[in-house]
Short mmCIF file of N, CA and C in Angstrom, two decimals:
data_model
loop_
_atom_site.label_atom_id
_atom_site.label_comp_id
_atom_site.label_asym_id
_atom_site.label_seq_id
_atom_site.Cartn_x
_atom_site.Cartn_y
_atom_site.Cartn_z
N UNK M 1 -13.83 14.77 12.06
CA UNK M 1 -14.96 14.18 11.28
C UNK M 1 -14.96 12.70 10.58
N UNK M 2 -13.88 12.83 9.61
CA UNK M 2 -13.63 11.81 8.99
C UNK M 2 -13.24 10.79 9.24
N UNK M 3 -12.37 10.77 10.41
CA UNK M 3 -11.93 9.65 11.10
C UNK M 3 -13.26 9.08 11.79
N UNK M 4 -14.23 9.83 12.52
CA UNK M 4 -15.60 9.45 12.99
C UNK M 4 -16.37 8.51 12.27
N UNK M 5 -16.39 9.01 10.69
CA UNK M 5 -17.27 8.47 9.77
C UNK M 5 -16.70 7.03 9.23
N UNK M 6 -15.29 7.01 9.34
CA UNK M 6 -14.23 5.85 9.05
C UNK M 6 -14.63 4.61 10.05
N UNK M 7 -14.65 5.12 11.16
CA UNK M 7 -14.52 4.49 12.45
C UNK M 7 -16.09 3.80 12.52
N UNK M 8 -17.14 4.41 12.23
CA UNK M 8 -18.68 4.43 12.13
C UNK M 8 -18.55 2.70 10.95
N UNK M 9 -17.97 3.24 9.86
CA UNK M 9 -18.08 2.54 8.73
C UNK M 9 -17.73 1.15 8.85
N UNK M 10 -16.42 1.08 9.95
CA UNK M 10 -15.45 0.11 9.79
C UNK M 10 -15.73 -0.85 11.16
N UNK M 11 -16.79 -0.16 11.95
CA UNK M 11 -17.14 -1.06 13.28
C UNK M 11 -16.24 -0.37 14.20
N UNK M 12 -16.95 -0.35 15.50
CA UNK M 12 -16.34 0.32 16.59
C UNK M 12 -15.41 -1.04 17.22
N UNK M 13 -14.21 -0.98 16.76
CA UNK M 13 -13.31 -1.98 17.74
C UNK M 13 -12.64 -1.19 18.64
N UNK M 14 -12.28 -2.19 19.44
CA UNK M 14 -11.25 -1.57 20.90
C UNK M 14 -9.88 -0.78 20.00
N UNK M 15 -9.07 -0.45 21.30
CA UNK M 15 -7.84 -0.07 21.04
C UNK M 15 -7.31 -1.27 20.82
N UNK M 16 -6.44 -1.38 19.86
CA UNK M 16 -5.64 -2.18 19.53
C UNK M 16 -3.92 -1.86 20.09
N UNK M 17 -3.75 -1.24 20.75
CA UNK M 17 -2.68 -0.92 21.29
C UNK M 17 -2.10 -1.63 22.16
N UNK M 18 -1.16 -2.41 22.35
CA UNK M 18 -0.76 -3.23 23.62
C UNK M 18 -0.25 -2.50 24.67
N UNK M 19 -0.75 -2.89 25.74
CA UNK M 19 -0.72 -1.93 27.17
C UNK M 19 -1.79 -0.92 27.54
N UNK M 20 -2.59 -0.92 26.46
CA UNK M 20 -3.66 0.17 26.48
C UNK M 20 -5.11 -0.67 26.67
N UNK M 21 -5.21 -1.74 27.10
CA UNK M 21 -6.29 -2.47 27.25
C UNK M 21 -6.73 -3.00 25.91
N UNK M 22 -6.13 -2.97 24.62
CA UNK M 22 -6.65 -3.88 23.62
C UNK M 22 -5.84 -5.24 23.44
N UNK M 23 -6.19 -5.57 22.22
CA UNK M 23 -5.60 -6.91 21.83
C UNK M 23 -4.02 -6.80 21.47
N UNK M 24 -3.30 -7.74 21.08
CA UNK M 24 -2.08 -7.31 20.49
C UNK M 24 -2.00 -7.05 19.08
N UNK M 25 -1.61 -6.23 18.39
CA UNK M 25 -2.09 -5.89 17.10
C UNK M 25 -0.90 -6.74 16.22
N UNK M 26 0.11 -7.22 16.50
CA UNK M 26 0.96 -8.20 15.87
C UNK M 26 0.72 -9.24 15.07
N UNK M 27 0.94 -9.16 13.67
CA UNK M 27 0.76 -9.95 13.00
C UNK M 27 1.10 -11.50 13.39
N UNK M 28 0.26 -12.58 12.95
CA UNK M 28 0.05 -13.93 13.38
C UNK M 28 1.39 -14.59 12.67
N UNK M 29 2.06 -14.37 12.36
CA UNK M 29 3.28 -15.07 11.70
C UNK M 29 3.85 -14.34 10.50
N UNK M 30 5.10 -15.13 9.78
CA UNK M 30 5.51 -14.64 9.00
C UNK M 30 4.97 -15.28 7.67
N UNK M 31 4.97 -14.49 6.57
CA UNK M 31 4.34 -15.06 5.30
C UNK M 31 5.61 -15.01 4.19
N UNK M 32 5.44 -15.92 3.55
CA UNK M 32 6.48 -16.33 2.24
C UNK M 32 5.71 -15.88 0.90
N UNK M 33 6.36 -14.95 -0.04
CA UNK M 33 5.93 -14.62 -1.06
C UNK M 33 5.85 -15.90 -1.79
N UNK M 34 4.70 -16.31 -2.48
CA UNK M 34 4.39 -17.45 -3.39
C UNK M 34 4.74 -16.83 -4.68
N UNK M 35 5.49 -17.77 -5.33
CA UNK M 35 5.97 -17.46 -6.67
C UNK M 35 5.78 -18.82 -7.45
N UNK M 36 5.22 -18.48 -8.51
CA UNK M 36 4.99 -19.75 -9.52
C UNK M 36 6.54 -20.22 -10.01
N UNK M 37 6.57 -21.39 -10.09
CA UNK M 37 7.69 -21.95 -10.54
C UNK M 37 7.66 -21.62 -11.94
N UNK M 38 9.08 -21.02 -12.43
CA UNK M 38 9.17 -21.07 -13.87
C UNK M 38 8.69 -19.34 -14.33
N UNK M 39 8.06 -18.85 -13.25
CA UNK M 39 7.66 -17.30 -13.62
C UNK M 39 8.62 -16.34 -12.83
N UNK M 40 9.24 -15.44 -13.60
CA UNK M 40 10.32 -14.70 -13.03
C UNK M 40 9.39 -13.29 -12.78
N UNK M 41 10.03 -12.82 -11.55
CA UNK M 41 9.34 -11.62 -11.14
C UNK M 41 8.91 -10.87 -11.96
N UNK M 42 8.12 -10.09 -11.48
CA UNK M 42 7.44 -8.90 -12.40
C UNK M 42 8.41 -7.76 -12.27
N UNK M 43 8.31 -7.05 -13.58
CA UNK M 43 9.40 -6.13 -13.84
C UNK M 43 9.67 -4.91 -12.81
N UNK M 44 8.65 -4.56 -11.85
CA UNK M 44 9.07 -3.74 -10.80
C UNK M 44 9.42 -4.54 -9.53
N UNK M 45 9.85 -5.77 -9.95
CA UNK M 45 10.45 -6.50 -8.76
C UNK M 45 11.96 -5.87 -7.95
N UNK M 46 12.25 -5.78 -6.84
CA UNK M 46 13.64 -5.43 -6.60
C UNK M 46 14.54 -6.60 -6.53
N UNK M 47 15.55 -6.57 -6.58
CA UNK M 47 16.58 -7.93 -6.54
C UNK M 47 15.86 -8.96 -5.58
N UNK M 48 15.30 -8.75 -4.63
CA UNK M 48 14.67 -9.86 -3.93
C UNK M 48 13.58 -10.39 -4.22
N UNK M 49 12.75 -9.82 -4.98
CA UNK M 49 11.78 -10.75 -5.90
C UNK M 49 10.52 -10.41 -5.27
N UNK M 50 10.02 -9.66 -4.03
CA UNK M 50 8.92 -9.45 -3.79
C UNK M 50 8.45 -7.94 -4.77
N UNK M 51 7.75 -7.47 -5.01
CA UNK M 51 7.64 -6.47 -5.92
C UNK M 51 6.48 -5.64 -5.30
N UNK M 52 6.02 -4.53 -5.30
CA UNK M 52 4.94 -3.23 -4.88
C UNK M 52 3.94 -4.36 -4.53
N UNK M 53 3.07 -4.64 -5.89
CA UNK M 53 1.83 -5.34 -5.35
C UNK M 53 2.09 -6.77 -4.40
N UNK M 54 3.09 -7.35 -4.63
CA UNK M 54 3.19 -8.96 -3.90
C UNK M 54 3.43 -8.31 -2.35
N UNK M 55 4.16 -6.98 -2.11
CA UNK M 55 3.97 -6.32 -0.91
C UNK M 55 2.64 -6.23 -0.46
N UNK M 56 1.72 -5.55 -1.15
CA UNK M 56 0.38 -5.28 -1.06
C UNK M 56 -0.32 -6.57 -0.49
N UNK M 57 -0.02 -7.65 -1.35
CA UNK M 57 -0.77 -8.99 -1.37
C UNK M 57 -0.26 -9.85 0.13
N UNK M 58 0.94 -9.59 0.59
CA UNK M 58 1.36 -10.18 1.80
C UNK M 58 0.74 -9.48 3.00
N UNK M 59 0.74 -7.98 2.83
CA UNK M 59 -0.14 -7.50 4.09
C UNK M 59 -1.64 -7.80 3.98
N UNK M 60 -2.11 -8.11 2.93
CA UNK M 60 -3.50 -8.24 2.97
C UNK M 60 -3.62 -9.66 3.36
N UNK M 61 -2.99 -10.53 3.20
CA UNK M 61 -3.10 -11.82 3.76
C UNK M 61 -3.30 -11.89 5.17
N UNK M 62 -2.20 -10.76 5.55
CA UNK M 62 -2.15 -10.92 6.96
C UNK M 62 -3.10 -10.09 7.65
N UNK M 63 -3.98 -9.36 7.06
CA UNK M 63 -4.90 -8.41 7.78
C UNK M 63 -6.03 -8.73 6.40
N UNK M 64 -6.80 -9.46 6.49
CA UNK M 64 -7.71 -9.49 5.46
C UNK M 64 -8.84 -8.84 5.44
N UNK M 65 -9.21 -8.38 4.18
CA UNK M 65 -10.69 -7.51 4.30
C UNK M 65 -9.97 -5.90 4.36
N UNK M 66 -8.54 -5.66 4.52
CA UNK M 66 -8.14 -4.06 4.85
C UNK M 66 -8.07 -3.45 3.68
N UNK M 67 -7.89 -2.07 3.88
CA UNK M 67 -7.72 -1.36 2.17
C UNK M 67 -6.66 -0.81 2.54
N UNK M 68 -5.43 -1.00 1.50
CA UNK M 68 -4.27 -0.58 1.45
C UNK M 68 -4.11 1.08 0.73
N UNK M 69 -3.46 1.68 1.60
CA UNK M 69 -3.38 3.35 0.85
C UNK M 69 -2.11 3.56 0.90
N UNK M 70 -1.09 3.01 1.08
CA UNK M 70 0.28 3.20 0.62
C UNK M 70 1.48 2.10 0.43
N UNK M 71 2.19 1.91 -0.12
CA UNK M 71 3.14 0.78 -0.26
C UNK M 71 4.37 2.00 -0.78
N UNK M 72 5.40 1.67 -0.08
CA UNK M 72 6.63 2.40 -0.84
C UNK M 72 7.99 1.66 -0.22
N UNK M 73 8.86 1.57 -0.95
CA UNK M 73 10.08 0.87 -0.94
C UNK M 73 10.85 1.74 -0.14
N UNK M 74 11.73 1.15 1.00
CA UNK M 74 12.25 1.88 1.58
C UNK M 74 13.52 2.21 1.03
N UNK M 75 14.43 3.05 1.68
CA UNK M 75 15.87 3.40 0.64
C UNK M 75 16.94 2.29 0.78
N UNK M 76 16.76 1.33 1.44
CA UNK M 76 17.86 0.08 1.23
C UNK M 76 17.34 -1.18 0.41
N UNK M 77 16.06 -0.64 -0.32
CA UNK M 77 15.65 -1.62 -1.05
C UNK M 77 15.32 -3.18 -0.55
N UNK M 78 15.28 -3.22 1.01
CA UNK M 78 15.32 -4.28 1.56
C UNK M 78 14.03 -4.81 2.57
N UNK M 79 13.01 -3.74 2.33
CA UNK M 79 11.71 -3.88 2.71
C UNK M 79 10.91 -2.86 2.21
N UNK M 80 9.87 -3.04 1.99
CA UNK M 80 8.53 -2.10 1.69
C UNK M 80 7.54 -1.95 2.97
N UNK M 81 7.14 -0.37 3.15
CA UNK M 81 6.47 -0.01 3.98
C UNK M 81 4.95 0.03 3.37
N UNK M 82 3.79 -0.87 4.02
CA UNK M 82 2.67 -1.13 3.75
C UNK M 82 1.75 -0.24 4.64
N UNK M 83 0.82 0.75 4.26
CA UNK M 83 0.11 1.50 5.22
C UNK M 83 -1.49 1.09 4.74
N UNK M 84 -2.32 0.30 5.57
CA UNK M 84 -3.72 -0.11 5.68
C UNK M 84 -4.64 0.41 6.51
N UNK M 85 -5.76 0.24 6.40
CA UNK M 85 -6.75 0.52 7.27
C UNK M 85 -7.21 -1.01 7.58
N UNK M 86 -7.29 -1.38 8.96
CA UNK M 86 -8.11 -2.65 9.36
C UNK M 86 -8.67 -2.43 10.51
N UNK M 87 -10.44 -2.56 10.52
CA UNK M 87 -11.54 -2.50 11.34
C UNK M 87 -11.15 -1.12 11.83
N UNK M 88 -10.81 -0.11 11.13
CA UNK M 88 -10.89 1.14 11.88
C UNK M 88 -9.55 1.38 12.60
N UNK M 89 -8.48 0.79 12.19
CA UNK M 89 -7.00 0.98 12.57
C UNK M 89 -6.32 1.00 11.59
N UNK M 90 -5.66 2.40 11.56
CA UNK M 90 -4.37 2.32 10.37
C UNK M 90 -3.07 1.82 10.86
N UNK M 91 -2.67 0.68 9.97
CA UNK M 91 -1.57 0.20 10.54
C UNK M 91 -0.57 -0.01 9.54
N UNK M 92 0.81 0.36 9.89
CA UNK M 92 2.05 0.31 9.14
C UNK M 92 2.75 -1.18 9.30
N UNK M 93 2.81 -1.82 8.08
CA UNK M 93 3.51 -3.16 8.14
C UNK M 93 4.71 -2.90 7.47
N UNK M 94 5.75 -3.66 7.59
CA UNK M 94 7.02 -4.03 6.88
C UNK M 94 6.78 -5.16 6.27
N UNK M 95 7.41 -5.49 5.04
CA UNK M 95 7.23 -6.68 4.11
C UNK M 95 8.80 -6.68 3.82
N UNK M 96 9.21 -7.65 3.97
CA UNK M 96 10.80 -7.91 3.44
C UNK M 96 10.72 -8.28 1.82
N UNK M 97 11.44 -7.75 1.12
CA UNK M 97 11.95 -7.96 -0.35
C UNK M 97 12.15 -9.13 -0.40
N UNK M 98 13.20 -9.72 0.06
CA UNK M 98 13.80 -11.27 -0.04
C UNK M 98 12.77 -12.06 0.40
N UNK M 99 11.85 -12.33 1.46
CA UNK M 99 11.04 -13.48 1.65
C UNK M 99 9.91 -13.03 1.92
N UNK M 100 9.25 -11.61 1.61
CA UNK M 100 7.77 -11.52 1.99
C UNK M 100 7.37 -11.60 3.55
N UNK M 101 8.39 -11.69 4.65
CA UNK M 101 7.95 -11.86 6.06
C UNK M 101 7.41 -10.22 6.34
N UNK M 102 6.14 -10.54 6.97
CA UNK M 102 5.49 -9.25 7.44
C UNK M 102 5.92 -9.02 8.79
N UNK M 103 6.01 -7.70 9.38
CA UNK M 103 6.06 -7.50 10.87
C UNK M 103 5.39 -5.95 10.83
N UNK M 104 4.59 -6.01 11.98
CA UNK M 104 3.94 -4.50 12.55
C UNK M 104 5.11 -3.60 12.69
N UNK M 105 4.73 -2.46 12.29
CA UNK M 105 5.43 -1.16 12.44
C UNK M 105 4.95 -0.26 13.73
N UNK M 106 3.46 -0.14 13.21
CA UNK M 106 2.81 0.46 14.13
C UNK M 106 1.19 0.39 13.81
N UNK M 107 0.23 0.95 14.77
CA UNK M 107 -1.05 0.74 14.48
C UNK M 107 -1.60 2.02 15.03
N UNK M 108 -2.70 2.85 14.67
CA UNK M 108 -3.18 3.78 15.33
C UNK M 108 -4.78 4.27 14.39
N UNK M 109 -5.21 5.25 14.70
CA UNK M 109 -6.50 5.52 14.28
C UNK M 109 -6.20 6.74 13.12
N UNK M 110 -6.65 6.34 12.00
CA UNK M 110 -6.41 7.06 10.73
C UNK M 110 -6.83 8.33 10.83
N UNK M 111 -6.20 9.57 10.21
CA UNK M 111 -6.68 10.85 9.79
C UNK M 111 -5.95 11.29 8.49
N UNK M 112 -6.36 12.48 8.17
CA UNK M 112 -5.69 12.97 6.88
C UNK M 112 -6.40 12.22 5.69
N UNK M 113 -5.78 12.40 4.52
CA UNK M 113 -6.37 11.86 2.96
C UNK M 113 -6.73 10.49 3.23
N UNK M 114 -5.82 9.74 4.02
CA UNK M 114 -6.23 8.42 3.91
C UNK M 114 -7.33 7.96 4.92
N UNK M 115 -7.82 8.84 6.05
CA UNK M 115 -9.21 8.53 6.55
C UNK M 115 -10.38 8.08 5.97
N UNK M 116 -10.55 8.41 4.73
CA UNK M 116 -11.82 8.15 4.20
C UNK M 116 -11.26 7.41 2.54
N UNK M 117 -11.42 6.21 2.70
CA UNK M 117 -11.31 5.12 1.65
C UNK M 117 -12.16 4.61 0.91
N UNK M 118 -13.50 5.11 1.34
CA UNK M 118 -14.77 4.28 0.87
C UNK M 118 -14.64 4.38 -0.59
N UNK M 119 -15.10 3.57 -1.37
CA UNK M 119 -15.56 3.54 -2.85
C UNK M 119 -14.20 3.49 -3.77
N UNK M 120 -13.08 2.85 -2.93
CA UNK M 120 -12.07 2.79 -3.38
C UNK M 120 -11.88 1.26 -3.91
N UNK M 121 -11.87 1.31 -5.28
CA UNK M 121 -12.12 -0.16 -6.03
C UNK M 121 -10.84 -1.02 -5.59
N UNK M 122 -11.20 -2.34 -5.51
CA UNK M 122 -10.36 -3.18 -4.87
C UNK M 122 -8.96 -3.53 -5.66
N UNK M 123 -9.21 -3.12 -6.97
CA UNK M 123 -8.24 -3.26 -7.95
C UNK M 123 -7.48 -2.14 -8.63
N UNK M 124 -7.61 -1.09 -7.80
CA UNK M 124 -7.29 0.15 -8.31
C UNK M 124 -5.80 0.38 -8.18
N UNK M 125 -5.24 -0.21 -7.11
CA UNK M 125 -3.79 -0.19 -7.18
C UNK M 125 -3.00 -1.18 -8.37
N UNK M 126 -3.46 -2.10 -8.58
CA UNK M 126 -2.99 -2.85 -9.84
C UNK M 126 -3.12 -2.09 -10.80
N UNK M 127 -4.20 -1.49 -11.12
CA UNK M 127 -4.31 -0.79 -12.39
C UNK M 127 -3.55 0.62 -12.34
N UNK M 128 -3.37 1.21 -11.57
CA UNK M 128 -2.53 2.63 -10.97
C UNK M 128 -0.98 2.32 -11.04
N UNK M 129 -0.30 0.89 -11.04
CA UNK M 129 0.82 0.60 -11.19
C UNK M 129 0.85 0.23 -12.66
N UNK M 130 0.01 -0.27 -13.25
CA UNK M 130 0.45 -0.80 -14.69
C UNK M 130 0.19 0.34 -15.57
N UNK M 131 -1.02 1.35 -15.01
CA UNK M 131 -0.52 2.52 -15.88
C UNK M 131 0.48 3.63 -15.64
N UNK M 132 0.88 3.25 -14.64
CA UNK M 132 2.11 4.39 -14.39
C UNK M 132 3.43 3.80 -15.16
N UNK M 133 3.17 2.58 -14.92
CA UNK M 133 4.52 1.92 -15.67
C UNK M 133 4.27 2.10 -17.29
N UNK M 134 3.03 1.82 -17.96
CA UNK M 134 2.98 2.06 -19.43
C UNK M 134 3.29 3.62 -19.61
N UNK M 135 2.75 4.44 -18.66
CA UNK M 135 2.71 5.84 -18.97
C UNK M 135 4.24 6.21 -19.15
N UNK M 136 5.18 5.97 -18.09
CA UNK M 136 6.76 6.57 -17.97
C UNK M 136 7.62 5.31 -18.75
N UNK M 137 7.23 4.26 -19.23
CA UNK M 137 8.26 3.32 -19.74
C UNK M 137 9.31 2.88 -18.72
N UNK M 138 8.94 2.98 -17.37
CA UNK M 138 9.56 2.83 -16.30
C UNK M 138 9.68 1.15 -16.27
N UNK M 139 10.61 0.54 -15.55
CA UNK M 139 10.91 -0.93 -15.21
C UNK M 139 10.17 -1.08 -13.74
N UNK M 140 9.99 -0.23 -12.74
CA UNK M 140 9.45 -0.83 -11.53
C UNK M 140 8.59 0.43 -10.54
N UNK M 141 7.54 -0.07 -10.21
CA UNK M 141 6.81 1.18 -9.15
C UNK M 141 7.49 0.93 -7.71
N UNK M 142 8.07 2.08 -7.44
CA UNK M 142 8.68 2.01 -6.09
C UNK M 142 7.81 2.52 -4.86
N UNK M 143 6.54 3.27 -5.28
CA UNK M 143 5.58 4.03 -4.04
C UNK M 143 4.56 4.12 -4.79
N UNK M 144 3.57 3.99 -3.98
CA UNK M 144 2.21 4.22 -4.22
C UNK M 144 1.43 4.43 -3.39
N UNK M 145 0.68 5.92 -3.33
CA UNK M 145 -0.02 6.42 -2.06
C UNK M 145 -1.23 6.93 -2.56
N UNK M 146 -2.09 6.71 -1.77
CA UNK M 146 -3.56 7.48 -2.24
C UNK M 146 -3.45 8.69 -1.44
N UNK M 147 -3.85 9.86 -2.29
CA UNK M 147 -3.70 11.09 -1.80
C UNK M 147 -4.67 12.15 -2.35
N UNK M 148 -4.56 13.19 -2.09
CA UNK M 148 -5.67 14.16 -2.57
C UNK M 148 -5.21 15.28 -3.19
N UNK M 149 -5.15 15.36 -4.36
CA UNK M 149 -4.49 16.57 -5.03
C UNK M 149 -5.30 17.39 -5.63
N UNK M 150 -5.80 18.73 -5.78
CA UNK M 150 -6.54 19.59 -6.06
C UNK M 150 -8.04 19.21 -6.01
N UNK M 151 -8.53 18.07 -4.89
CA UNK M 151 -9.73 18.03 -4.39
C UNK M 151 -10.03 16.67 -5.21
N UNK M 152 -9.14 16.04 -5.60
CA UNK M 152 -9.46 14.67 -6.36
C UNK M 152 -8.65 13.57 -5.68
N UNK M 153 -9.06 12.87 -5.37
CA UNK M 153 -8.34 11.26 -4.72
C UNK M 153 -7.51 10.78 -5.87
N UNK M 154 -6.49 10.59 -5.84
CA UNK M 154 -5.64 9.83 -6.85
C UNK M 154 -4.54 8.72 -6.19
N UNK M 155 -4.34 7.66 -6.80
CA UNK M 155 -3.21 7.01 -6.65
C UNK M 155 -1.67 7.67 -7.29
N UNK M 156 -0.93 8.29 -6.35
CA UNK M 156 0.56 8.85 -6.70
C UNK M 156 1.20 7.66 -6.91
N UNK M 157 1.92 7.37 -7.79
CA UNK M 157 2.70 6.32 -8.25
C UNK M 157 4.22 6.80 -8.36
N UNK M 158 5.00 6.67 -7.93
CA UNK M 158 6.56 6.76 -8.20
C UNK M 158 6.83 5.28 -9.22
N UNK M 159 7.79 5.90 -10.22
CA UNK M 159 8.36 4.90 -11.12
C UNK M 159 10.02 5.27 -10.73
N UNK M 160 10.68 3.83 -10.67
CA UNK M 160 12.00 3.95 -10.65
C UNK M 160 12.75 4.76 -9.75
N UNK M 161 11.95 5.43 -8.63
CA UNK M 161 12.36 6.25 -7.92
C UNK M 161 12.72 7.50 -8.37
N UNK M 162 12.17 8.25 -9.53
CA UNK M 162 12.42 9.28 -10.17
C UNK M 162 11.21 10.28 -10.96
N UNK M 163 10.19 9.22 -11.36
CA UNK M 163 8.91 9.67 -12.05
C UNK M 163 7.76 9.47 -11.29
N UNK M 164 6.78 10.57 -11.12
CA UNK M 164 5.88 10.24 -10.33
C UNK M 164 4.56 10.70 -11.24
N UNK M 165 3.54 9.40 -11.16
CA UNK M 165 2.17 9.66 -12.03
C UNK M 165 1.27 9.87 -10.94
N UNK M 166 0.12 10.38 -11.35
CA UNK M 166 -1.04 10.58 -10.55
C UNK M 166 -2.26 9.95 -11.72
N UNK M 167 -2.86 8.77 -11.11
CA UNK M 167 -3.84 7.96 -11.64
C UNK M 167 -4.97 8.08 -10.67
N UNK M 168 -6.21 8.27 -11.63
CA UNK M 168 -7.84 8.29 -10.95
C UNK M 168 -7.88 6.67 -10.54
N UNK M 169 -8.28 6.54 -9.23
CA UNK M 169 -8.68 5.52 -9.08
C UNK M 169 -9.81 4.95 -9.58
N UNK M 170 -10.83 5.74 -9.67
CA UNK M 170 -11.92 5.13 -10.36
C UNK M 170 -11.97 4.53 -11.60
N UNK M 171 -11.30 5.60 -12.96
CA UNK M 171 -11.07 5.73 -14.03
C UNK M 171 -10.06 4.69 -14.41
N UNK M 172 -8.68 4.95 -13.59
CA UNK M 172 -7.28 3.88 -14.11
C UNK M 172 -6.64 4.83 -14.88
N UNK M 173 -7.11 5.89 -15.31
CA UNK M 173 -6.53 7.00 -16.21
C UNK M 173 -5.44 8.17 -15.40
N UNK M 174 -4.37 8.58 -16.10
CA UNK M 174 -3.57 9.52 -15.60
C UNK M 174 -4.12 10.77 -15.56
N UNK M 175 -3.95 11.38 -14.46
CA UNK M 175 -4.33 12.46 -14.05
C UNK M 175 -3.43 13.36 -14.38
N UNK M 176 -3.48 14.52 -15.42
CA UNK M 176 -2.44 15.53 -15.75
C UNK M 176 -2.23 16.87 -14.62
N UNK M 177 -1.24 17.29 -14.49
CA UNK M 177 -0.99 18.28 -13.28
C UNK M 177 -1.83 19.47 -13.82
N UNK M 178 -2.71 19.98 -12.85
CA UNK M 178 -3.39 21.41 -13.09
C UNK M 178 -4.70 20.73 -13.06
N UNK M 179 -4.91 19.61 -12.76
CA UNK M 179 -6.54 19.22 -13.10
C UNK M 179 -7.41 19.79 -12.47
#
């Protein structure tokens, strides 16, 4: 039911899976992470320089108008996995931490807690990352995912691969366990 609502709200696009009658869903090209001269990477950036929010931005440049619901640093620290919904299709993208190059990993119809992203504020990920870093005193966000905890939608932000903070996407405030 949630998938049907999302597809109806996002428009009725065709199947974008190659070989199944749809358009090729691969991104149009490589993207480079833009960095202002003289400005060091943000504290949550891995050694390569593209941080969690930079990976989100690279994915959104490739798929404008999308809603990002998960960004995770892969175990080797060489790639971010970004999950988003674009025109009714959930897409999983890889963003290289050193260059910001985007590659398509897969695309499918969304289901589960990520299916209904309506009302998610555009700046909620920025706020959730900032709140989680302030709350923990950590140096970088390594994972951020929209989730439903005890019936409430939250950004679940992992800091320094060891601490997790749930942040309300509407208020930007930490949601304590047992809420």
